[in-house]
Amino acid sequence: MSPLAEKHAPPWLASYLAVLVALTPFAIDTYLPAIPLMASVLGTEVEQVQHSISSYLLGFALGQLLGGPLSDRWGRRTVGTIGLGIFFLSTLAILFVTQVNQLVALRLVQAVGGGFATVICAAIVRDLYSGRDAAKVISIISTMILMAPLLAPVIGSVLLTFSGWQSIFVFLLLYATAMILVVRQLVPETVSPFLRARRQRKPKAELVRSYGRVLSNRRALGFLGAQAFVSSSMFIYVTTAPFVFMEYFGVSAGHFPLFFGSCVAALIVMVQINIRLLKFFAPRRILLAGIFLQLLGCGLLLLGTLTGAREIALWMVPLVLVVACIGITAPNAAACYLEFFPKISGSANALYGASLFIAGGLLGGVANRLHTGTLVPIAATMFACAATALGLALFVARAREPIVVVDPKKGAPVAAHSD
């Protein structure tokens, strides 16, 4: 832990950041059980409503790309508050949609606000922690926010039972209101007034140059790309879950949360395992192990679907492994990547988060468009993602080698992390 962390980190900081980051899984997963009903009400197909998931992922990426560097200039809390305001207003408008195109467009705007609000969280962690400490804090936050995907479909199913689909978005309105209070009253401002003033005096082109600095670091991009493809397997799973469970396997809306949540429960267990592994292994080594495990799970998933057997167990068992592996890849990939950018953590984190959601949104949309009435396109896309992630981790990030960060001005190492 850095001296800055000891001075400025509240005792419950991880909890505050976790409930803020949980805004996005709540926004995505709460309305999944309602998608068939929404399709019926809006007079369209389930696949068309599922595009609102992909549009949210892409909008969230855009929000992070804009919000990250702005939070470096204006401060974490200011940008978080602006984002929550956008999220609130667009969610309010969703209550009155009558066409699926309106829903898809408003979800994009809603997600931009969500990106503004949540991009500040990892930047705050990087402001206060580094190395193993950062990975541990991110793991703790991940454990808590993973309760959201477990609870969200249950909340959505309950609200759907007693009211219409609009009640789900009323819930999101109330959650956004609570998050405004969290950001304004509980989350610390980790960018000092001096730094904000100095950064605001710099030309706006500096925002673009900060991204250029990130994009010029080949090893960092390797870690980013590896996690983007690992996470894409989960986004493909989320995007196609209503079809897979409720249409293909005939699971009811009431039982949908049980199947959906089982993968998330395994993910939570894996995050706890990761926290303990960090006592003995470097984050980059744990990351490699996680990618290998996911590739194995995706291979089993594809083999099971190619048999043509309509057995849900052949899908669920390897799927649990595929999603659970993200619990040991995500915190470590983020920690390794952010280690290269101690002075532009907001911009670096924005590009990192945006890349995950852009990849997830695009590949989720691809899997959705390859719809054949079977699970083969979904499993094949997941397998391709895991294989690509492994290649990036081994040959671009060079995850088997220690991380050494060099000061570009002095040409001397400023940080090195090995086993």
Short mmCIF file of C-alpha atoms in Angstrom, two decimals:
data_model
loop_
_atom_site.label_atom_id
_atom_site.label_comp_id
_atom_site.label_asym_id
_atom_site.label_seq_id
_atom_site.Cartn_x
_atom_site.Cartn_y
_atom_site.Cartn_z
CA MET A 1 0.00 0.00 0.00
CA SER A 2 1.28 3.46 -0.89
CA PRO A 3 1.54 6.37 1.60
CA LEU A 4 -1.27 8.05 -0.33
CA ALA A 5 -3.51 5.04 0.27
CA GLU A 6 -2.78 5.06 3.99
CA LYS A 7 -3.74 8.72 4.15
CA HIS A 8 -6.78 8.89 1.87
CA ALA A 9 -8.38 5.44 1.60
CA PRO A 10 -11.52 5.10 3.77
CA PRO A 11 -11.84 1.79 5.64
CA TRP A 12 -14.79 0.72 3.48
CA LEU A 13 -13.44 2.02 0.16
CA ALA A 14 -13.70 -1.37 -1.58
CA SER A 15 -17.39 -1.58 -0.62
CA TYR A 16 -18.15 1.92 -1.91
CA LEU A 17 -16.45 1.23 -5.22
CA ALA A 18 -18.08 -2.20 -5.50
CA VAL A 19 -21.65 -0.89 -5.25
CA LEU A 20 -20.80 1.77 -7.83
CA VAL A 21 -19.26 -0.70 -10.30
CA ALA A 22 -22.28 -2.98 -9.72
CA LEU A 23 -24.41 -0.40 -11.56
CA THR A 24 -23.45 -2.02 -14.86
CA PRO A 25 -24.24 -5.68 -14.02
CA PHE A 26 -27.55 -4.50 -12.56
CA ALA A 27 -28.27 -2.50 -15.73
CA ILE A 28 -27.48 -5.50 -17.93
CA ASP A 29 -28.73 -8.51 -15.96
CA THR A 30 -31.86 -7.25 -14.18
CA TYR A 31 -33.95 -7.09 -17.34
CA LEU A 32 -32.75 -10.36 -18.92
CA PRO A 33 -35.79 -12.36 -17.66
CA ALA A 34 -38.06 -9.68 -19.16
CA ILE A 35 -36.62 -9.79 -22.69
CA PRO A 36 -39.19 -12.29 -24.11
CA LEU A 37 -42.04 -10.20 -22.65
CA MET A 38 -40.51 -6.95 -23.92
CA ALA A 39 -40.20 -8.47 -27.39
CA SER A 40 -43.89 -9.37 -27.30
CA VAL A 41 -44.96 -5.94 -26.05
CA LEU A 42 -42.78 -4.10 -28.58
CA GLY A 43 -43.96 -6.35 -31.41
CA THR A 44 -40.56 -7.79 -32.36
CA GLU A 45 -38.34 -10.86 -31.99
CA VAL A 46 -36.25 -11.78 -28.94
CA GLU A 47 -33.05 -11.46 -31.02
CA GLN A 48 -33.92 -7.81 -31.79
CA VAL A 49 -34.36 -6.93 -28.11
CA GLN A 50 -31.09 -8.73 -27.31
CA HIS A 51 -29.36 -6.09 -29.46
CA SER A 52 -30.05 -3.68 -26.61
CA ILE A 53 -27.50 -5.68 -24.59
CA SER A 54 -24.84 -5.22 -27.25
CA SER A 55 -25.68 -1.52 -27.57
CA TYR A 56 -25.25 -1.14 -23.82
CA LEU A 57 -21.83 -2.78 -23.94
CA LEU A 58 -20.70 -0.49 -26.77
CA GLY A 59 -22.12 2.63 -25.09
CA PHE A 60 -20.42 1.68 -21.85
CA ALA A 61 -17.12 1.45 -23.71
CA LEU A 62 -17.65 4.92 -25.20
CA GLY A 63 -18.48 6.31 -21.76
CA GLN A 64 -15.26 4.92 -20.35
CA LEU A 65 -13.16 6.31 -23.20
CA LEU A 66 -14.56 9.79 -22.61
CA GLY A 67 -14.89 9.61 -18.84
CA GLY A 68 -11.43 8.24 -18.03
CA PRO A 69 -9.31 11.16 -19.29
CA LEU A 70 -11.93 13.68 -18.14
CA SER A 71 -11.66 12.26 -14.63
CA ASP A 72 -7.90 12.89 -14.76
CA ARG A 73 -8.63 16.57 -15.56
CA TRP A 74 -11.82 17.31 -13.64
CA GLY A 75 -11.57 14.84 -10.77
CA ARG A 76 -13.09 11.43 -10.09
CA ARG A 77 -16.21 12.57 -8.24
CA THR A 78 -17.23 15.26 -10.77
CA VAL A 79 -17.13 12.85 -13.70
CA GLY A 80 -18.91 10.14 -11.68
CA THR A 81 -21.74 12.55 -10.83
CA ILE A 82 -22.16 13.65 -14.47
CA GLY A 83 -22.33 10.04 -15.58
CA LEU A 84 -24.97 9.10 -13.02
CA GLY A 85 -27.06 12.07 -14.13
CA ILE A 86 -26.96 10.85 -17.75
CA PHE A 87 -27.80 7.31 -16.60
CA PHE A 88 -30.78 8.58 -14.57
CA LEU A 89 -32.32 10.66 -17.38
CA SER A 90 -31.94 8.00 -20.08
CA THR A 91 -33.38 5.31 -17.78
CA LEU A 92 -36.38 7.56 -17.17
CA ALA A 93 -36.88 7.88 -20.95
CA ILE A 94 -36.75 4.08 -21.40
CA LEU A 95 -39.96 3.80 -19.39
CA PHE A 96 -41.84 5.35 -22.32
CA VAL A 97 -40.39 3.48 -25.34
CA THR A 98 -42.81 1.98 -27.85
CA GLN A 99 -40.35 0.62 -30.43
CA VAL A 100 -37.31 -1.64 -30.14
CA ASN A 101 -35.10 0.90 -31.96
CA GLN A 102 -35.88 3.46 -29.26
CA LEU A 103 -34.88 0.94 -26.60
CA VAL A 104 -31.57 0.12 -28.33
CA ALA A 105 -30.70 3.82 -28.76
CA LEU A 106 -31.58 4.81 -25.20
CA ARG A 107 -29.64 1.88 -23.79
CA LEU A 108 -26.60 3.22 -25.66
CA VAL A 109 -27.02 6.64 -23.98
CA GLN A 110 -27.72 5.03 -20.61
CA ALA A 111 -24.50 3.05 -20.94
CA VAL A 112 -22.43 6.16 -21.72
CA GLY A 113 -23.52 7.54 -18.36
CA GLY A 114 -22.76 4.21 -16.71
CA GLY A 115 -19.27 4.28 -18.24
CA PHE A 116 -18.63 7.75 -16.84
CA ALA A 117 -19.77 6.63 -13.41
CA THR A 118 -17.80 3.41 -13.11
CA VAL A 119 -14.55 4.21 -14.94
CA ILE A 120 -13.45 6.23 -11.93
CA CYS A 121 -13.36 3.16 -9.68
CA ALA A 122 -10.30 1.35 -11.07
CA ALA A 123 -8.58 4.74 -11.49
CA ILE A 124 -9.09 5.41 -7.78
CA VAL A 125 -7.60 1.99 -6.98
CA ARG A 126 -4.57 2.76 -9.18
CA ASP A 127 -4.22 6.20 -7.53
CA LEU A 128 -3.91 4.52 -4.14
CA TYR A 129 -2.40 1.06 -4.73
CA SER A 130 0.03 -0.80 -6.99
CA GLY A 131 1.25 -4.33 -7.77
CA ARG A 132 -0.10 -7.13 -5.57
CA ASP A 133 -1.98 -4.62 -3.39
CA ALA A 134 -3.88 -3.37 -6.44
CA ALA A 135 -4.69 -6.93 -7.54
CA LYS A 136 -5.96 -7.80 -4.06
CA VAL A 137 -8.18 -4.71 -3.83
CA ILE A 138 -9.56 -5.36 -7.31
CA SER A 139 -10.24 -8.97 -6.29
CA ILE A 140 -12.12 -7.85 -3.19
CA ILE A 141 -14.19 -5.42 -5.25
CA SER A 142 -14.82 -8.14 -7.83
CA THR A 143 -16.10 -10.50 -5.15
CA MET A 144 -18.65 -7.97 -3.93
CA ILE A 145 -19.83 -6.75 -7.32
CA LEU A 146 -20.30 -10.32 -8.51
CA MET A 147 -23.23 -10.50 -6.15
CA ALA A 148 -25.02 -8.19 -8.60
CA PRO A 149 -25.29 -10.73 -11.45
CA LEU A 150 -26.57 -13.25 -8.89
CA LEU A 151 -29.19 -10.88 -7.49
CA ALA A 152 -30.10 -8.95 -10.64
CA PRO A 153 -32.04 -11.68 -12.52
CA VAL A 154 -33.82 -12.63 -9.28
CA ILE A 155 -34.85 -9.00 -8.74
CA GLY A 156 -35.95 -8.79 -12.36
CA SER A 157 -38.03 -11.99 -12.08
CA VAL A 158 -39.71 -10.82 -8.87
CA LEU A 159 -40.53 -7.39 -10.31
CA LEU A 160 -41.80 -9.05 -13.49
CA THR A 161 -44.10 -11.30 -11.46
CA PHE A 162 -45.80 -8.45 -9.65
CA SER A 163 -45.57 -5.69 -12.23
CA GLY A 164 -44.63 -4.88 -15.83
CA TRP A 165 -41.17 -4.71 -17.38
CA GLN A 166 -41.04 -0.96 -16.67
CA SER A 167 -40.71 -1.69 -12.93
CA ILE A 168 -37.22 -3.07 -13.61
CA PHE A 169 -36.09 0.29 -14.94
CA VAL A 170 -37.74 2.07 -12.00
CA PHE A 171 -35.47 -0.06 -9.82
CA LEU A 172 -32.47 1.16 -11.86
CA LEU A 173 -33.63 4.76 -11.34
CA LEU A 174 -33.61 4.25 -7.57
CA TYR A 175 -30.20 2.56 -7.71
CA ALA A 176 -28.72 5.45 -9.70
CA THR A 177 -30.08 7.91 -7.15
CA ALA A 178 -28.39 5.99 -4.34
CA MET A 179 -25.11 5.94 -6.29
CA ILE A 180 -25.15 9.73 -6.63
CA LEU A 181 -25.15 9.92 -2.82
CA VAL A 182 -22.31 7.37 -2.63
CA VAL A 183 -20.14 9.34 -5.07
CA ARG A 184 -20.81 12.71 -3.49
CA GLN A 185 -20.53 11.65 0.16
CA LEU A 186 -18.39 8.51 0.47
CA VAL A 187 -15.96 8.10 -2.43
CA PRO A 188 -12.70 10.07 -1.93
CA GLU A 189 -11.34 12.49 -4.52
CA THR A 190 -7.91 11.10 -5.34
CA VAL A 191 -6.90 13.75 -7.89
CA SER A 192 -5.63 16.76 -5.94
CA PRO A 193 -6.77 20.32 -6.81
CA PHE A 194 -3.19 21.08 -7.87
CA LEU A 195 -3.12 18.18 -10.34
CA ARG A 196 -6.58 19.06 -11.68
CA ALA A 197 -5.57 22.68 -12.25
CA ARG A 198 -2.32 21.67 -13.95
CA ARG A 199 -4.03 19.12 -16.21
CA GLN A 200 -6.80 21.56 -17.15
CA ARG A 201 -4.19 24.06 -18.33
CA LYS A 202 -2.87 21.50 -20.78
CA PRO A 203 -4.38 21.51 -24.32
CA LYS A 204 -7.32 19.19 -24.92
CA ALA A 205 -5.15 17.35 -27.41
CA GLU A 206 -3.40 15.94 -24.34
CA LEU A 207 -6.44 13.69 -23.88
CA VAL A 208 -5.68 12.06 -27.21
CA ARG A 209 -1.94 11.93 -26.54
CA SER A 210 -2.52 10.07 -23.29
CA TYR A 211 -4.26 7.34 -25.27
CA GLY A 212 -1.36 7.39 -27.71
CA ARG A 213 1.03 6.65 -24.85
CA VAL A 214 -1.07 3.67 -23.85
CA LEU A 215 -1.39 2.36 -27.40
CA SER A 216 2.37 2.58 -27.93
CA ASN A 217 3.09 0.10 -25.10
CA ARG A 218 3.05 -3.30 -26.78
CA ARG A 219 3.23 -5.44 -23.64
CA ALA A 220 0.47 -3.51 -21.92
CA LEU A 221 -1.74 -3.96 -24.98
CA GLY A 222 -1.04 -7.68 -24.79
CA PHE A 223 -2.50 -7.84 -21.28
CA LEU A 224 -5.42 -5.66 -22.38
CA GLY A 225 -6.18 -7.77 -25.44
CA ALA A 226 -5.88 -11.05 -23.59
CA GLN A 227 -8.44 -10.02 -20.99
CA ALA A 228 -10.71 -8.46 -23.63
CA PHE A 229 -11.03 -11.83 -25.37
CA VAL A 230 -11.33 -13.75 -22.09
CA SER A 231 -14.15 -11.45 -20.98
CA SER A 232 -15.82 -11.69 -24.39
CA SER A 233 -16.74 -15.30 -23.61
CA MET A 234 -18.78 -14.04 -20.67
CA PHE A 235 -20.35 -11.22 -22.70
CA ILE A 236 -21.34 -13.72 -25.39
CA TYR A 237 -22.88 -15.85 -22.63
CA VAL A 238 -24.81 -12.86 -21.22
CA THR A 239 -25.97 -11.63 -24.64
CA THR A 240 -27.31 -15.02 -25.72
CA ALA A 241 -28.54 -16.27 -22.31
CA PRO A 242 -32.26 -15.48 -22.89
CA PHE A 243 -32.25 -17.57 -26.10
CA VAL A 244 -30.07 -20.37 -24.70
CA PHE A 245 -31.99 -20.96 -21.49
CA MET A 246 -35.56 -19.78 -22.11
CA GLU A 247 -35.96 -20.73 -25.78
CA TYR A 248 -33.46 -23.52 -26.53
CA PHE A 249 -33.68 -25.39 -23.20
CA GLY A 250 -37.19 -24.20 -22.27
CA VAL A 251 -36.28 -22.79 -18.84
CA SER A 252 -39.01 -20.60 -17.33
CA ALA A 253 -38.44 -16.93 -16.47
CA GLY A 254 -38.75 -17.84 -12.78
CA HIS A 255 -36.02 -20.50 -12.99
CA PHE A 256 -33.77 -18.50 -15.31
CA PRO A 257 -31.88 -16.82 -12.40
CA LEU A 258 -30.86 -20.24 -11.02
CA PHE A 259 -29.09 -21.27 -14.23
CA PHE A 260 -27.71 -17.82 -14.94
CA GLY A 261 -26.49 -17.37 -11.38
CA SER A 262 -24.71 -20.72 -11.12
CA CYS A 263 -21.90 -19.46 -13.37
CA VAL A 264 -21.59 -16.27 -11.37
CA ALA A 265 -21.41 -18.24 -8.12
CA ALA A 266 -18.49 -20.24 -9.52
CA LEU A 267 -16.86 -16.97 -10.58
CA ILE A 268 -17.09 -15.66 -7.01
CA VAL A 269 -15.40 -18.81 -5.71
CA MET A 270 -12.61 -18.37 -8.23
CA VAL A 271 -12.05 -14.76 -7.16
CA GLN A 272 -11.56 -15.99 -3.59
CA ILE A 273 -9.05 -18.56 -4.84
CA ASN A 274 -7.24 -15.77 -6.69
CA ILE A 275 -6.84 -13.73 -3.51
CA ARG A 276 -5.07 -16.67 -1.89
CA LEU A 277 -2.96 -17.47 -4.95
CA LEU A 278 -1.62 -13.91 -4.94
CA LYS A 279 0.22 -14.73 -1.73
CA PHE A 280 2.41 -17.18 -3.63
CA PHE A 281 2.42 -16.26 -7.33
CA ALA A 282 2.85 -13.14 -9.46
CA PRO A 283 -0.36 -11.83 -11.11
CA ARG A 284 0.97 -12.56 -14.62
CA ARG A 285 1.46 -16.27 -13.84
CA ILE A 286 -2.04 -16.63 -12.39
CA LEU A 287 -3.39 -14.90 -15.49
CA LEU A 288 -1.80 -17.49 -17.78
CA ALA A 289 -3.21 -20.37 -15.73
CA GLY A 290 -6.69 -18.85 -15.91
CA ILE A 291 -6.56 -18.50 -19.71
CA PHE A 292 -5.42 -22.13 -20.09
CA LEU A 293 -8.37 -23.25 -17.95
CA GLN A 294 -10.85 -21.21 -19.96
CA LEU A 295 -9.54 -22.63 -23.23
CA LEU A 296 -10.10 -26.12 -21.82
CA GLY A 297 -13.66 -25.22 -20.81
CA CYS A 298 -14.44 -23.69 -24.23
CA GLY A 299 -13.10 -26.82 -25.93
CA LEU A 300 -15.40 -29.04 -23.86
CA LEU A 301 -18.30 -26.67 -24.54
CA LEU A 302 -17.78 -26.90 -28.30
CA LEU A 303 -17.44 -30.69 -28.23
CA GLY A 304 -20.66 -31.00 -26.25
CA THR A 305 -22.64 -28.84 -28.68
CA LEU A 306 -21.29 -30.68 -31.74
CA THR A 307 -22.86 -33.90 -30.48
CA GLY A 308 -26.27 -32.37 -31.12
CA ALA A 309 -27.60 -33.70 -27.80
CA ARG A 310 -30.15 -31.36 -26.21
CA GLU A 311 -28.88 -32.00 -22.68
CA ILE A 312 -28.50 -28.91 -20.52
CA ALA A 313 -25.77 -30.58 -18.43
CA LEU A 314 -23.50 -30.82 -21.50
CA TRP A 315 -23.80 -27.05 -21.76
CA MET A 316 -23.79 -26.01 -18.10
CA VAL A 317 -20.79 -27.94 -16.74
CA PRO A 318 -18.14 -26.54 -19.12
CA LEU A 319 -19.89 -23.14 -19.20
CA VAL A 320 -19.41 -22.80 -15.44
CA LEU A 321 -15.67 -23.37 -15.90
CA VAL A 322 -15.48 -20.86 -18.79
CA VAL A 323 -17.12 -18.06 -16.82
CA ALA A 324 -15.44 -18.91 -13.50
CA CYS A 325 -11.96 -18.51 -15.00
CA ILE A 326 -12.59 -14.79 -15.39
CA GLY A 327 -12.33 -14.61 -11.59
CA ILE A 328 -8.60 -15.33 -11.80
CA THR A 329 -7.84 -13.52 -15.05
CA ALA A 330 -9.60 -10.15 -14.70
CA PRO A 331 -7.96 -8.81 -11.49
CA ASN A 332 -4.49 -9.94 -12.56
CA ALA A 333 -4.73 -8.70 -16.14
CA ALA A 334 -5.89 -5.29 -14.86
CA ALA A 335 -3.10 -5.08 -12.29
CA CYS A 336 -0.41 -6.06 -14.84
CA TYR A 337 -1.75 -3.62 -17.43
CA LEU A 338 -2.15 -0.63 -15.09
CA GLU A 339 1.35 -1.15 -13.72
CA PHE A 340 2.70 0.42 -16.93
CA PHE A 341 0.79 3.71 -16.47
CA PRO A 342 1.18 5.18 -12.97
CA LYS A 343 0.72 8.80 -14.17
CA ILE A 344 -2.25 8.41 -16.53
CA SER A 345 -4.26 5.76 -14.73
CA GLY A 346 -7.61 7.37 -15.63
CA SER A 347 -6.97 7.27 -19.37
CA ALA A 348 -5.29 3.87 -19.19
CA ASN A 349 -8.16 2.37 -17.23
CA ALA A 350 -10.70 3.94 -19.60
CA LEU A 351 -9.06 2.33 -22.61
CA TYR A 352 -8.81 -0.97 -20.75
CA GLY A 353 -12.46 -1.04 -19.73
CA ALA A 354 -13.63 0.24 -23.10
CA SER A 355 -11.70 -2.47 -24.93
CA LEU A 356 -13.34 -5.16 -22.82
CA PHE A 357 -16.83 -3.87 -23.56
CA ILE A 358 -16.19 -3.07 -27.23
CA ALA A 359 -14.89 -6.60 -27.78
CA GLY A 360 -17.75 -8.06 -25.75
CA GLY A 361 -20.39 -5.97 -27.52
CA LEU A 362 -19.09 -6.75 -31.01
CA LEU A 363 -18.49 -10.46 -30.43
CA GLY A 364 -21.79 -10.79 -28.56
CA GLY A 365 -23.49 -9.19 -31.56
CA VAL A 366 -21.62 -11.54 -33.92
CA ALA A 367 -22.75 -14.59 -31.93
CA ASN A 368 -26.30 -13.22 -31.95
CA ARG A 369 -26.26 -12.66 -35.73
CA LEU A 370 -24.84 -16.15 -36.39
CA HIS A 371 -28.08 -17.47 -34.91
CA THR A 372 -28.90 -20.87 -36.40
CA GLY A 373 -31.23 -22.21 -33.74
CA THR A 374 -28.36 -24.26 -32.24
CA LEU A 375 -25.60 -23.57 -29.72
CA VAL A 376 -22.71 -24.34 -32.07
CA PRO A 377 -22.04 -20.72 -33.22
CA ILE A 378 -22.04 -19.55 -29.59
CA ALA A 379 -19.61 -22.24 -28.41
CA ALA A 380 -17.35 -21.82 -31.46
CA THR A 381 -17.11 -18.05 -30.92
CA MET A 382 -16.21 -18.59 -27.25
CA PHE A 383 -13.48 -21.09 -28.19
CA ALA A 384 -12.00 -18.65 -30.71
CA CYS A 385 -11.94 -15.94 -28.02
CA ALA A 386 -10.06 -18.14 -25.52
CA ALA A 387 -7.50 -19.25 -28.13
CA THR A 388 -6.86 -15.64 -29.17
CA ALA A 389 -6.46 -14.58 -25.54
CA LEU A 390 -3.82 -17.25 -24.94
CA GLY A 391 -1.85 -16.15 -28.00
CA LEU A 392 -1.89 -12.52 -26.90
CA ALA A 393 -0.82 -13.37 -23.35
CA LEU A 394 2.09 -15.55 -24.48
CA PHE A 395 3.46 -13.66 -27.46
CA VAL A 396 2.42 -10.00 -27.02
CA ALA A 397 2.16 -9.47 -23.26
CA ARG A 398 4.99 -11.98 -22.72
CA ALA A 399 3.33 -12.92 -19.45
CA ARG A 400 6.07 -15.43 -18.64
CA GLU A 401 8.56 -12.55 -18.20
CA PRO A 402 8.76 -10.11 -15.24
CA ILE A 403 7.14 -6.68 -15.65
CA VAL A 404 9.64 -3.83 -15.74
CA VAL A 405 8.37 -0.25 -16.17
CA VAL A 406 10.93 2.18 -17.56
CA ASP A 407 10.83 5.97 -17.14
CA PRO A 408 10.88 7.25 -20.76
CA LYS A 409 12.69 10.45 -19.74
CA LYS A 410 15.41 8.92 -17.59
CA GLY A 411 15.61 5.55 -19.32
CA ALA A 412 15.80 3.82 -15.95
CA PRO A 413 13.43 1.25 -14.42
CA VAL A 414 10.88 2.79 -12.04
CA ALA A 415 9.07 -0.43 -11.13
CA ALA A 416 9.76 -4.12 -11.46
CA HIS A 417 7.60 -7.03 -10.36
CA SER A 418 8.76 -10.62 -10.54
CA ASP A 419 8.01 -13.78 -8.61
#
